[in-house]
CSV table of C-alpha atoms in Angstrom, one decimal:
chain,number,residue,atom,x,y,z
A,1,UNK,CA,12.1,7.1,50.7
A,2,UNK,CA,11.1,7.6,54.3
A,3,UNK,CA,7.5,6.4,53.3
A,4,UNK,CA,8.9,3.0,52.3
A,5,UNK,CA,11.1,2.8,55.4
A,6,UNK,CA,8.1,3.5,57.6
A,7,UNK,CA,6.0,0.8,56.0
A,8,UNK,CA,8.9,-1.7,56.4
A,9,UNK,CA,9.0,-0.8,60.1
A,10,UNK,CA,5.2,-1.2,60.3
A,11,UNK,CA,5.5,-4.7,58.7
A,12,UNK,CA,8.2,-5.7,61.3
A,13,UNK,CA,6.0,-4.2,64.1
A,14,UNK,CA,3.0,-6.1,62.8
A,15,UNK,CA,4.9,-9.4,62.8
A,16,UNK,CA,6.3,-8.9,66.3
A,17,UNK,CA,3.0,-7.8,67.7
A,18,UNK,CA,1.3,-11.0,66.5
A,19,UNK,CA,4.3,-13.4,67.0
A,20,UNK,CA,6.1,-12.2,70.1
A,21,UNK,CA,8.6,-15.0,70.0
A,22,UNK,CA,10.4,-13.4,67.0
A,23,UNK,CA,11.2,-10.2,69.0
A,24,UNK,CA,15.0,-10.8,68.8
A,25,UNK,CA,16.0,-8.6,71.8
A,26,UNK,CA,13.8,-10.4,74.3
A,27,UNK,CA,13.5,-14.1,73.2
A,28,UNK,CA,15.8,-15.1,70.4
A,29,UNK,CA,19.3,-16.5,71.1
A,30,UNK,CA,21.4,-15.8,68.0
A,31,UNK,CA,23.6,-18.7,67.0
A,32,UNK,CA,21.5,-21.1,69.2
A,33,UNK,CA,18.2,-20.9,67.3
A,34,UNK,CA,17.2,-20.8,63.7
A,35,UNK,CA,16.3,-17.1,63.8
A,36,UNK,CA,15.8,-16.8,60.0
A,37,UNK,CA,13.4,-19.7,59.9
A,38,UNK,CA,11.4,-18.3,62.8
A,39,UNK,CA,11.0,-14.9,61.2
A,40,UNK,CA,10.3,-16.3,57.8
A,41,UNK,CA,7.5,-18.5,59.1
A,42,UNK,CA,6.1,-15.6,61.2
A,43,UNK,CA,6.1,-13.4,58.1
A,44,UNK,CA,4.4,-16.1,56.0
A,45,UNK,CA,1.7,-16.6,58.7
A,46,UNK,CA,1.2,-12.9,59.0
A,47,UNK,CA,0.7,-12.6,55.3
A,48,UNK,CA,-1.8,-15.4,55.4
A,49,UNK,CA,-3.7,-13.7,58.3
A,50,UNK,CA,-3.7,-10.4,56.2
A,51,UNK,CA,-5.2,-12.4,53.3
A,52,UNK,CA,-8.0,-13.8,55.5
A,53,UNK,CA,-8.8,-10.4,57.1
A,54,UNK,CA,-8.4,-8.7,53.7
A,55,UNK,CA,-6.7,-5.7,55.3
A,56,UNK,CA,-3.9,-4.4,57.5
A,57,UNK,CA,-2.3,-1.1,58.3
A,58,UNK,CA,0.1,-1.2,55.3
A,59,UNK,CA,-2.5,-2.2,52.7
A,60,UNK,CA,-4.8,0.5,53.9
A,61,UNK,CA,-2.0,3.1,53.8
A,62,UNK,CA,-1.3,2.3,50.1
A,63,UNK,CA,-4.9,1.7,49.2
A,64,UNK,CA,-4.4,-1.8,48.0
A,65,UNK,CA,-6.5,-4.9,48.6
A,66,UNK,CA,-4.5,-8.0,49.7
A,67,UNK,CA,-5.0,-11.1,47.6
A,68,UNK,CA,-7.3,-13.9,48.7
A,69,UNK,CA,-5.6,-16.7,50.6
A,70,UNK,CA,-6.2,-19.0,47.6
A,71,UNK,CA,-4.4,-16.5,45.3
A,72,UNK,CA,-1.5,-15.9,47.8
A,73,UNK,CA,-0.8,-19.6,48.2
A,74,UNK,CA,-1.3,-20.3,44.4
A,75,UNK,CA,-3.6,-23.2,45.1
A,76,UNK,CA,-4.9,-25.1,42.1
A,77,UNK,CA,-8.6,-25.8,41.9
A,78,UNK,CA,-9.9,-29.0,43.5
A,79,UNK,CA,-10.6,-31.9,41.1
A,80,UNK,CA,-14.2,-32.7,40.4
A,81,UNK,CA,-16.0,-35.0,42.7
A,82,UNK,CA,-17.3,-38.2,41.2
A,83,UNK,CA,-20.8,-38.3,42.6
A,84,UNK,CA,-21.4,-42.0,41.8
A,85,UNK,CA,-18.3,-43.2,43.6
A,86,UNK,CA,-18.4,-40.6,46.3
A,87,UNK,CA,-14.7,-39.6,46.2
A,88,UNK,CA,-12.4,-37.2,44.3
A,89,UNK,CA,-10.7,-38.7,41.3
A,90,UNK,CA,-7.3,-37.4,40.2
A,91,UNK,CA,-6.9,-40.0,37.4
A,92,UNK,CA,-9.2,-41.5,34.8
A,93,UNK,CA,-11.1,-44.3,36.5
A,94,UNK,CA,-11.1,-46.4,33.3
A,95,UNK,CA,-7.5,-47.5,34.1
A,96,UNK,CA,-8.7,-49.3,37.2
A,97,UNK,CA,-11.0,-51.5,35.2
A,98,UNK,CA,-8.1,-53.0,33.2
A,99,UNK,CA,-6.7,-55.0,36.2
């Protein structure tokens, strides 16, 4: 159990070291600022940074590879580029000819 507790503390320490404004004792004024929103956004951005770097202290400790940023954000693939028209098409271009 202590192993899990330490990694949670590492995660909090990682977020606070990158985003100093979420250090509650120094900067945040409870009831005057949306503390939960600040911390949630900082956590999301930290996760995105971990995906880009492909490593952090916690993933190394557990021997796991973080997902790619594309996988983490569940991005769908880009639509194909219509080379004749020079732009991405999301819909069938035959509908435009009917007007």
